[in-house]
C-alpha cells in the first residue's frame, strides 16, 4: 500500500482524539459522549481518518467496536501525539510562572496510603503553589492514561521492567499481608490455619491485577479454592472502612496496617507473594519540572520509609 499522507492538512487533532476515545470506550456512542459530539459526527470522522490511512481501524460488531491491528498501532501513535501536545501546553505555563505548575499522578493500592501522601505533603512545603492531582485506577487504566498524557506518572506496584513506552524506578520492596481489624476473632492468634480463613468474608484485588493471579496460585498450591464470600476492591478508603466495620480479611501491602491502630495482620504468611513499589513514567516524553519535583520527593521519602 502507498504511504498515507498524514501531513497534507486532512488529518486533524480531533481525529487523534476520536481514535483514543474509541479505543477506550469500545463503542462509537461512548466515544461521542466522551468527546461531547454527536454519534453521526463521530461516525463521519472515523470514516474520514480511515479514508486518509487507507485501512480499517476498528471492527464493528453487535456489542461495539474492537481495534484492528492497524487501529492498535495508530492508537499508540495518536496517544503519543496527544501526550506531547498536552505536555507542551503545560511546559509553556510553567515557564511563564516557575512557581506554579500541575502534576497529575495516578495510583493504585500499593503506595497510596503512606508513600504518596507523605511525598505530596513534603512537596507542598517547598512548592506551595504547585497543584497535585491524584487519580486512582487499575494498573491497566493508569498505563493507558500515562501513554496518552492524561497523567504524568504512576505510583504503585511495579509488574514489568522498563521498556520502550515506560520507565520504571524501583523505590522499595514490600511484602503482602493478611489484614483484619484489631478485634477480629482471629487477631493475635499464633496458630491460625489457612482453612479457617475461608469461613470469613474476604476483600480481594480485581481479576485484572497481578496480585489477584498470585493469590489464585497461592490458594491452588495449598489445595483450596479462592474464597467465594468476597468483595473485590482496590480503593484504600473502601477497603479500610470494610475492615474496620466487619470481620473481613484483606490482602494488603505491609505498609498499610503498619501505622493504623485499628488494623492488624494475621500470623499466616503469603510467601512468596511480595512486590516492588515504585514510579512509572513515560519513556517517550520528558517529565515536566513539576513532575520531576514530585519524583525527587517520592525517592527521598521512600528512602526514609525503608530505614530501620
C-alpha positions as CSV (number, residue, x, y, z in Angstrom):
1,X,0.0,0.0,0.0
2,X,1.1,3.6,-0.5
3,X,2.4,5.6,2.4
4,X,-0.5,7.6,3.9
5,X,-0.1,11.4,3.6
6,X,-0.7,12.5,7.2
7,X,0.8,16.0,6.8
8,X,-1.2,17.2,3.8
9,X,-3.7,19.0,6.1
10,X,-6.5,16.5,6.1
11,X,-5.6,14.8,9.4
12,X,-6.8,16.9,12.3
13,X,-6.2,16.7,16.1
14,X,-9.9,15.8,16.5
15,X,-9.2,12.6,14.6
16,X,-6.5,11.6,17.0
17,X,-8.8,12.4,20.0
18,X,-11.5,10.3,18.4
19,X,-9.3,7.2,17.9
20,X,-8.1,7.4,21.5
21,X,-11.7,7.7,22.8
22,X,-12.9,4.8,20.5
23,X,-10.2,2.5,21.9
24,X,-11.0,3.4,25.5
25,X,-14.8,3.4,25.2
26,X,-15.3,0.4,22.9
27,X,-18.2,2.0,21.0
28,X,-19.0,5.0,18.8
29,X,-21.7,6.0,21.2
30,X,-19.4,6.0,24.2
31,X,-16.6,7.9,22.3
32,X,-19.1,10.5,21.1
33,X,-20.3,11.1,24.6
34,X,-16.8,11.3,26.0
35,X,-15.9,13.9,23.4
36,X,-19.2,15.8,23.6
37,X,-20.1,15.3,20.0
38,X,-23.0,13.6,18.3
39,X,-22.8,10.0,17.1
40,X,-23.1,10.9,13.4
41,X,-20.2,13.3,13.7
42,X,-18.1,10.6,15.4
43,X,-19.0,8.1,12.7
44,X,-18.2,10.5,9.9
45,X,-14.9,11.4,11.5
46,X,-13.9,7.8,11.8
47,X,-14.7,7.2,8.1
48,X,-12.6,10.3,7.3
49,X,-9.5,9.0,9.1
50,X,-9.9,5.5,7.8
51,X,-10.0,7.0,4.3
52,X,-6.8,9.0,5.0
53,X,-5.0,6.0,6.2
54,X,-6.5,3.6,3.7
55,X,-7.1,0.9,6.3
56,X,-9.9,-0.1,8.7
57,X,-9.1,0.9,12.2
58,X,-11.9,-0.9,14.0
59,X,-14.1,-4.0,13.5
60,X,-17.8,-3.2,14.0
61,X,-19.8,-5.8,15.9
62,X,-23.2,-6.0,17.7
63,X,-21.5,-5.3,21.1
64,X,-19.4,-2.4,20.0
65,X,-16.1,-2.0,18.2
66,X,-12.6,-3.5,18.6
67,X,-9.4,-2.2,17.2
68,X,-7.8,-4.0,14.3
69,X,-4.0,-4.4,14.2
70,X,-4.0,-1.1,12.3
71,X,-6.2,0.5,15.0
72,X,-4.0,-0.7,17.8
73,X,-0.9,0.7,16.1
74,X,-2.4,4.0,15.2
75,X,-3.9,4.5,18.6
76,X,-0.5,4.2,20.2
77,X,0.9,6.9,17.9
78,X,-2.2,9.1,18.4
79,X,-1.9,9.0,22.1
80,X,1.8,9.9,21.9
81,X,1.0,13.0,19.9
82,X,-1.8,14.0,22.3
83,X,0.6,13.5,25.2
84,X,3.2,15.7,23.6
85,X,0.8,18.5,22.9
86,X,-0.6,18.3,26.4
87,X,2.9,18.5,27.9
88,X,3.8,21.3,25.6
89,X,1.0,23.5,26.9
90,X,1.8,22.8,30.5
91,X,5.5,23.4,29.9
92,X,4.7,26.9,28.5
93,X,2.6,27.6,31.6
94,X,5.4,26.5,33.9
95,X,8.0,28.6,32.0
96,X,5.7,31.6,32.4
97,X,5.5,31.1,36.1
98,X,8.1,28.8,37.6
99,X,6.4,28.7,41.0
100,X,3.2,27.4,39.6
101,X,2.5,24.1,37.9
102,X,0.5,21.0,37.9
103,X,1.5,17.4,38.3
104,X,-1.1,14.6,37.8
105,X,-0.2,11.3,39.5
106,X,-2.0,8.0,39.2
107,X,-2.0,5.5,42.0
108,X,-3.4,2.1,42.9
109,X,-3.4,0.4,46.3
110,X,0.4,-0.1,46.8
111,X,1.9,3.2,47.8
112,X,-1.4,5.0,48.0
113,X,-1.7,5.3,51.8
114,X,1.8,6.2,53.1
115,X,4.3,6.8,50.3
116,X,2.3,9.1,48.1
117,X,0.5,11.2,50.8
118,X,3.8,11.7,52.6
119,X,5.7,12.8,49.5
120,X,2.9,15.2,48.5
121,X,3.0,16.8,52.0
122,X,6.7,17.3,51.7
123,X,6.5,18.6,48.2
124,X,3.9,21.3,49.2
125,X,6.2,22.6,51.9
126,X,8.7,23.7,49.2
127,X,6.2,24.3,46.4
128,X,3.0,25.6,48.0
129,X,1.6,26.8,44.7
130,X,2.2,23.6,42.8
131,X,-1.0,21.7,42.2
132,X,-1.0,17.9,42.7
133,X,-3.9,16.0,41.2
134,X,-4.3,12.3,42.3
135,X,-6.2,9.8,40.3
136,X,-7.0,6.3,41.3
137,X,-7.4,3.5,38.8
138,X,-6.5,0.0,37.8
139,X,-2.9,-0.5,36.6
140,X,-4.1,-1.1,33.1
141,X,-6.2,2.1,33.1
142,X,-3.4,4.2,34.5
143,X,-0.9,2.9,31.9
144,X,-3.3,3.9,29.2
145,X,-3.7,7.4,30.7
146,X,0.1,7.7,31.0
147,X,0.6,6.8,27.4
148,X,-2.0,9.4,26.4
149,X,-0.5,12.1,28.6
150,X,-3.5,12.3,30.9
151,X,-1.3,11.6,33.9
152,X,2.4,12.3,34.4
153,X,3.5,9.4,36.5
154,X,2.1,6.3,38.4
155,X,2.9,5.4,41.9
156,X,2.3,1.8,42.8
157,X,3.4,-1.8,42.3
158,X,5.9,-2.5,39.5
159,X,5.0,-5.6,37.5
160,X,7.2,-5.1,34.4
161,X,10.7,-3.8,33.7
162,X,11.4,-0.6,31.8
163,X,10.5,-0.8,28.1
164,X,10.0,1.4,25.1
165,X,6.9,3.1,26.5
166,X,7.5,3.4,30.2
167,X,10.4,4.0,32.6
168,X,10.0,2.1,36.0
169,X,12.0,3.2,39.1
170,X,12.0,0.8,42.0
171,X,11.7,2.5,45.4
172,X,11.4,-0.4,47.8
173,X,10.3,-4.0,48.2
174,X,7.1,-4.6,50.2
175,X,5.5,-7.8,51.5
176,X,1.8,-8.6,51.2
177,X,-0.1,-9.4,54.4
178,X,-3.4,-10.7,55.5
179,X,-5.1,-7.7,57.3
180,X,-8.1,-7.5,59.7
181,X,-9.4,-5.1,62.3
182,X,-7.6,-5.4,65.7
183,X,-10.5,-7.1,67.4
184,X,-11.1,-9.6,64.7
185,X,-11.8,-13.2,66.1
186,X,-8.6,-14.4,64.5
187,X,-6.4,-11.5,65.5
188,X,-3.4,-12.1,67.8
189,X,-3.7,-15.9,67.4
190,X,-0.4,-17.6,66.6
191,X,-2.0,-20.9,65.3
192,X,-4.3,-19.7,62.6
193,X,-4.8,-22.2,59.8
194,X,-5.5,-21.3,56.2
195,X,-8.6,-23.4,56.2
196,X,-10.1,-21.3,59.0
197,X,-9.8,-18.1,56.9
198,X,-12.3,-19.3,54.3
199,X,-15.1,-19.1,56.8
200,X,-14.8,-15.3,56.8
201,X,-15.6,-12.8,54.0
202,X,-12.6,-11.5,52.1
203,X,-11.6,-8.4,50.2
204,X,-9.6,-9.3,47.1
205,X,-8.0,-7.2,44.3
206,X,-9.7,-7.2,40.9
207,X,-9.3,-10.0,38.4
208,X,-7.2,-7.8,36.2
209,X,-4.4,-7.4,38.7
210,X,-1.2,-9.4,39.0
211,X,-1.8,-9.8,42.8
212,X,-5.1,-11.5,42.1
213,X,-3.4,-14.0,39.9
214,X,-0.8,-14.6,42.5
215,X,-3.4,-15.2,45.2
216,X,-5.2,-17.7,43.0
217,X,-1.9,-19.6,42.6
218,X,-1.3,-19.4,46.3
219,X,-4.7,-21.0,47.1
220,X,-4.2,-23.6,44.4
221,X,-0.8,-24.6,45.8
222,X,-2.5,-25.1,49.1
223,X,-5.3,-27.2,47.6
224,X,-8.0,-24.7,48.3
225,X,-10.4,-22.7,46.1
226,X,-10.5,-19.0,46.3
227,X,-12.9,-17.7,48.9
228,X,-16.4,-17.4,47.5
229,X,-17.6,-14.9,50.0
230,X,-15.7,-11.9,48.8
231,X,-15.6,-8.3,47.7
232,X,-13.3,-7.0,45.0
233,X,-11.9,-3.5,45.7
234,X,-8.7,-1.5,45.2
235,X,-9.8,1.8,46.8
236,X,-7.9,2.1,50.1
237,X,-10.7,4.1,51.8
238,X,-13.3,1.5,50.9
239,X,-11.1,-1.4,51.9
240,X,-10.2,0.2,55.3
241,X,-13.8,1.0,56.2
242,X,-14.9,-2.5,55.4
243,X,-12.1,-3.9,57.5
244,X,-12.9,-1.7,60.5
245,X,-16.6,-2.4,60.4
246,X,-16.7,-6.1,59.6
247,X,-14.9,-9.4,60.0
248,X,-13.5,-9.2,56.5
249,X,-9.9,-10.3,55.7
250,X,-8.0,-8.3,53.1
251,X,-4.8,-8.9,51.2
252,X,-2.8,-5.6,51.5
253,X,0.7,-4.2,51.2
254,X,2.5,-4.4,54.6
255,X,2.9,-0.6,55.0
256,X,-0.9,-0.1,55.1
257,X,-1.6,-1.6,58.6
258,X,1.8,-0.6,60.0
259,X,0.7,2.9,61.2
260,X,-3.0,2.2,61.6
261,X,-4.0,1.4,65.2
262,X,-7.3,-0.1,64.1
263,X,-5.8,-2.7,61.8
264,X,-3.5,-5.7,62.4
265,X,-2.0,-8.6,60.5
266,X,-2.7,-12.3,60.8
267,X,0.1,-14.8,61.6
268,X,-0.2,-16.6,58.2
269,X,2.4,-15.5,55.7
270,X,1.8,-15.3,52.0
271,X,5.3,-16.1,50.9
272,X,6.5,-15.9,48.2
273,X,4.0,-13.1,47.3
274,X,5.5,-9.7,47.5
275,X,6.2,-6.8,45.2
276,X,8.3,-3.8,44.3
277,X,6.8,-0.3,44.7
278,X,7.9,2.4,42.5
279,X,7.4,5.1,39.9
280,X,6.3,4.6,36.3
281,X,6.8,7.5,33.9
282,X,6.7,7.9,30.2
283,X,9.7,6.8,28.1
284,X,8.6,8.9,25.1
285,X,8.5,12.4,26.6
286,X,10.4,14.4,29.1
287,X,8.9,14.9,32.6
288,X,7.8,18.5,33.4
289,X,9.5,20.4,36.1
290,X,6.5,19.8,38.4
291,X,6.6,16.0,37.8
292,X,10.4,15.9,38.3
293,X,9.9,17.7,41.7
294,X,7.4,15.1,42.8
295,X,9.6,12.2,41.6
296,X,12.6,13.5,43.5
297,X,10.4,13.9,46.7
298,X,9.0,10.4,46.3
299,X,12.5,8.9,46.0
300,X,13.8,10.7,49.1
301,X,10.7,9.9,51.2
302,X,10.8,6.3,50.2
303,X,14.4,6.0,51.3
304,X,13.3,7.3,54.7
305,X,10.4,4.8,54.9
306,X,12.8,1.9,54.5
307,X,15.3,2.9,57.1
308,X,15.3,0.6,60.1
